[in-house]
Short mmCIF file of C-alpha atoms in Angstrom, two decimals:
data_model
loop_
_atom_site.label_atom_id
_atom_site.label_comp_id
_atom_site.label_asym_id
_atom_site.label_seq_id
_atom_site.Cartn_x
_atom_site.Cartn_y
_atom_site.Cartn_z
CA UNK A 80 26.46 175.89 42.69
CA UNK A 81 27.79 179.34 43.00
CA UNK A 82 31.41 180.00 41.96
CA UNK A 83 33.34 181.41 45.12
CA UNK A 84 30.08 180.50 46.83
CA UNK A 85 32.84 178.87 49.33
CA UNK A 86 34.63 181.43 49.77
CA UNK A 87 32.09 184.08 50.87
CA UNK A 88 30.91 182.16 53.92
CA UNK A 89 34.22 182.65 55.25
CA UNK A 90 34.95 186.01 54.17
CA UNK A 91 31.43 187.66 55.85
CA UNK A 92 30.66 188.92 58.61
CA UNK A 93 30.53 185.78 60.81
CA UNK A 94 27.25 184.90 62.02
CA UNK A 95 26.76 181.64 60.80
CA UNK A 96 24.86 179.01 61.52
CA UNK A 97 28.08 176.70 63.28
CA UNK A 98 26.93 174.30 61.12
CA UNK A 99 27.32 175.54 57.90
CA UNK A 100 30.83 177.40 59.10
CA UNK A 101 31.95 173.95 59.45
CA UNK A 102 30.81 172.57 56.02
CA UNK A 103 31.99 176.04 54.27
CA UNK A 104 35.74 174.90 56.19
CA UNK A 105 35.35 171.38 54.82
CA UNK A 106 34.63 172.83 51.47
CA UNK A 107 37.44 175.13 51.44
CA UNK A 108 39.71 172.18 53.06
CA UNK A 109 38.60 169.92 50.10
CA UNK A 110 38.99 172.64 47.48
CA UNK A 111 35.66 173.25 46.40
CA UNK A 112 34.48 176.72 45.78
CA UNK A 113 31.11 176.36 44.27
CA UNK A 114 28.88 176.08 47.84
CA UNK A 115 25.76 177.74 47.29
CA UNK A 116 26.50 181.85 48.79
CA UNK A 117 25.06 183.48 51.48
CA UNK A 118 22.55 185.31 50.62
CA UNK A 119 21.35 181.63 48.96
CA UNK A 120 21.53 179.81 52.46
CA UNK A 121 19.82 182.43 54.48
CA UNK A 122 16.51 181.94 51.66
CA UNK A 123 17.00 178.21 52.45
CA UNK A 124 17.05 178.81 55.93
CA UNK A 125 13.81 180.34 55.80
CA UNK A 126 11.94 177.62 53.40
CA UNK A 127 13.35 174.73 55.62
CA UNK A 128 11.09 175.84 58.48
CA UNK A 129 8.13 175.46 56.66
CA UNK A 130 8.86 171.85 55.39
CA UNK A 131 8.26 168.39 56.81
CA UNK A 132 10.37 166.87 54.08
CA UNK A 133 13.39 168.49 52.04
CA UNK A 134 15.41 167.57 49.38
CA UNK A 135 18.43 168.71 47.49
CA UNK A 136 20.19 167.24 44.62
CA UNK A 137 23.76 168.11 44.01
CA UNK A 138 25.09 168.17 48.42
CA UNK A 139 28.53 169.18 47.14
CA UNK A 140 30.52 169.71 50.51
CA UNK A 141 27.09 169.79 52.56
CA UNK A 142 26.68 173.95 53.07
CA UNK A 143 23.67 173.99 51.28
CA UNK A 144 22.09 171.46 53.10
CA UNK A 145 23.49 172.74 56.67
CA UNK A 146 21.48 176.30 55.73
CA UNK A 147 18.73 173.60 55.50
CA UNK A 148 19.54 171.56 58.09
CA UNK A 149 19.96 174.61 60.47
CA UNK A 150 16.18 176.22 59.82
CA UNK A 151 14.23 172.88 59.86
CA UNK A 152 11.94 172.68 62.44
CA UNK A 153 11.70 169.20 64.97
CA UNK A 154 10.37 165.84 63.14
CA UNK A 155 11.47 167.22 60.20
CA UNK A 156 13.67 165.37 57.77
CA UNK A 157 16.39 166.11 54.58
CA UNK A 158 17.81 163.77 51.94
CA UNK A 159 20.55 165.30 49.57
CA UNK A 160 22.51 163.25 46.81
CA UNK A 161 25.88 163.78 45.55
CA UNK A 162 27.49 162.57 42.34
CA UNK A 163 31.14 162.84 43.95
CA UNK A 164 32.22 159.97 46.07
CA UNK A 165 35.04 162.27 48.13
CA UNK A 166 32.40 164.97 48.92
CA UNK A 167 29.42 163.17 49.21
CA UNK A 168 31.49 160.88 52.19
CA UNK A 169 32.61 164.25 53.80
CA UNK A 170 29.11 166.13 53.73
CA UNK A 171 27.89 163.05 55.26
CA UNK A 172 30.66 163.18 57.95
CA UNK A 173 29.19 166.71 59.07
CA UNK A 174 25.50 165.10 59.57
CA UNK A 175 26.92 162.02 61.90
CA UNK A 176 24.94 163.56 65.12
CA UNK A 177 21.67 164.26 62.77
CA UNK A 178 21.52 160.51 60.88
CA UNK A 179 17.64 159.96 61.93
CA UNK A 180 16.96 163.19 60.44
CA UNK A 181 19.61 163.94 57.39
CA UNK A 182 20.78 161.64 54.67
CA UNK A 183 23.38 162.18 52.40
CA UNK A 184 24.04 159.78 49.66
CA UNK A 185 26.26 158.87 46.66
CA UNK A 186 24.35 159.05 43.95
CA UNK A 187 23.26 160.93 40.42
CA UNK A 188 20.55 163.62 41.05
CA UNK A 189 17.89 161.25 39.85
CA UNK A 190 17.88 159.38 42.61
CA UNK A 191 16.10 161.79 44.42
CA UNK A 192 13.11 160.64 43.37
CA UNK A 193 13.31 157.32 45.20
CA UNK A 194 12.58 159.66 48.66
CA UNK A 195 10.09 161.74 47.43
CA UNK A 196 7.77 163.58 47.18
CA UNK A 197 9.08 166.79 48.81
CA UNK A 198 7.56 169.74 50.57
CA UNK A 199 10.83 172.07 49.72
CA UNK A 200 13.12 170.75 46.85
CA UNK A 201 16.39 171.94 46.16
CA UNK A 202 17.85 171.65 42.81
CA UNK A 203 21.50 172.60 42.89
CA UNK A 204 23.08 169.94 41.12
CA UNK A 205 20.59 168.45 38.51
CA UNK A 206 17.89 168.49 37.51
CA UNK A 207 17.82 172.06 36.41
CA UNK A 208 17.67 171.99 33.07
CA UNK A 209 20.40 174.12 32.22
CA UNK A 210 21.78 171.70 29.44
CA UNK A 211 22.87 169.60 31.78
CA UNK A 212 20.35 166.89 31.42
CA UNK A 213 16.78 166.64 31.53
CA UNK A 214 14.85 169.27 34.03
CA UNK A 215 13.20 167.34 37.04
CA UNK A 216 9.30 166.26 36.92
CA UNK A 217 8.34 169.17 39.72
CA UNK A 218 5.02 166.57 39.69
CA UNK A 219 6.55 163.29 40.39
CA UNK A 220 8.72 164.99 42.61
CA UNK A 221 6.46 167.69 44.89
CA UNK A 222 3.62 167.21 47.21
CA UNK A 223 0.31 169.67 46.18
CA UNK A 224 1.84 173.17 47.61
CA UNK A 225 5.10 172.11 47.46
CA UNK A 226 8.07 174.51 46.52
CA UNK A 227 10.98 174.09 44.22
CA UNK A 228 13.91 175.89 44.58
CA UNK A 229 16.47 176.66 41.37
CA UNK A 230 18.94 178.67 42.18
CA UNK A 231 22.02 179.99 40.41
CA UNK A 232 20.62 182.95 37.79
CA UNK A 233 21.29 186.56 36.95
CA UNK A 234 18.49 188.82 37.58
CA UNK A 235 16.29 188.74 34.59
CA UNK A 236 16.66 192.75 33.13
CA UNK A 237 13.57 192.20 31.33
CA UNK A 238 10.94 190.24 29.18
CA UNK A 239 11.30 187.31 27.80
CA UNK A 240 14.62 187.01 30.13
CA UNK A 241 17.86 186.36 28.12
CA UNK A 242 21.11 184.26 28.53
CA UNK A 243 24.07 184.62 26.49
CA UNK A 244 21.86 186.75 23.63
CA UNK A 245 18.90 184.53 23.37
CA UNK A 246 15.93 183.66 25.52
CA UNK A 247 16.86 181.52 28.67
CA UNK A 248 15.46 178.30 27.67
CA UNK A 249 16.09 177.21 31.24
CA UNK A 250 14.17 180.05 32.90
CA UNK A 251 11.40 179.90 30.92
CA UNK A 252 10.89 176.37 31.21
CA UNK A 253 9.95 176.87 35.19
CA UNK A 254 8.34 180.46 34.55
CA UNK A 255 5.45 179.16 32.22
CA UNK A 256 5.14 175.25 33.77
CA UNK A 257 1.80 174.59 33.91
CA UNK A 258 1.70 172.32 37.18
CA UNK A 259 3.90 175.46 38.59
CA UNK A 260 3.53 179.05 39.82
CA UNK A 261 7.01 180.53 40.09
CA UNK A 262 8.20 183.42 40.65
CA UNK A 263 11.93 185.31 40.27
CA UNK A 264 13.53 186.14 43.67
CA UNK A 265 16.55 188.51 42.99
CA UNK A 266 18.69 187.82 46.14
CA UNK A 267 21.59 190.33 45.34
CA UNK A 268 22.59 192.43 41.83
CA UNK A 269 24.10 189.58 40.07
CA UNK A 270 22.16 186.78 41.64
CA UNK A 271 18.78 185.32 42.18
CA UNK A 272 16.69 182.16 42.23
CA UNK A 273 13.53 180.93 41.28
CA UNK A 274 10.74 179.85 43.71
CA UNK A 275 7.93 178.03 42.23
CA UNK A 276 4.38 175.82 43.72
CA UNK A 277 3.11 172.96 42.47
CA UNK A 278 -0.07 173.49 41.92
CA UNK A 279 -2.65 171.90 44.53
#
């Protein structure tokens, strides 16, 4: 999640996808300013299309997953779980139309794993491994040639890449797993994501 990630939907230059205008104006109705930005949802955009089967972990108010929802191609399907009660019922309000396709559902990130595996996995909100938990089995989790999206970093200014003064334990993890290759995607100057394949 992206602070003001909310915000900057709104506050662009208005070509949206309508669906993820209208889950950036439920998020902003419900208060929550941490939707994943822009420049995030136009990447997802782009990965959805080459996915039969997507997941996400933490929906939040659902603009994420409409970025997702919005690039996936026909007999494709997404699953995203939500921690919070109020905003998982809301995202799920936006995906009414879509219900054969989409799921959203109440639940701690771990439950993703009861719809896997994924071709395109989204880990927004667990799973990570930022001290927040345990990081996600990319394994148990991704088909062979699957990809793995973590999202939410600084651009790494050089080698190893540090966080707060020491080597980013979290970045490294997914940089040097061995069932991965991943690679840094810097998406604007104070933002980027990591893209990694499981290894057929």
């Amino acid at each position: 999640m992206s602070v003001d990630g909310t915000r900057a939907h709104l506050s662009g230059p208005g070509d949206l996808p309508p669906l993820v205008e209208l889950a950036a104006r439920t998020a902003t109705r419900l208060g929550f300013p941490y939707s994943c930005r822009p420049e995030q949802g136009r990447l997802l955009h782009a990965l959805a299309a080459g996915a039969e089967r997507i997941g996400e972990t933490g929906t939040g108010c659902g603009v994420g997953l409409a970025w997702l929802v919005s690039g996936m191609r026909d007999g494709a399907t997404a699953v995203s779980v939500e921690r919070d009660a109020a905003r998982a019922e809301a995202a799920a309000g936006l995906f009414t139309g879509l219900s054969r396709w989409v799921t959203v559902r109440h639940a701690d990130w771990t439950a993703i794993a009861d719809d896997g595996p994924f071709d395109l996995l989204v880990l927004d909100g667990g799973g990570q491994g930022k001290g927040d938990g345990p990081a996600a089995d990319p394994v148990a989790l991704l088909r062979p040639g699957g990809v793995l999206v973590i999202d939410d970093f600084t651009p790494a200014r050089g080698a190893p890449p540090v966080h707060q003064g020491a080597p980013d334990t979290a970045r490294l993890h997914w940089l040097e797993h061995p069932a991965l290759r991943t690679v840094e995607v810097p998406l604007a100057p104070d933002l980027a994501v990591l893209l990694c394949t499981r290894v057929a």
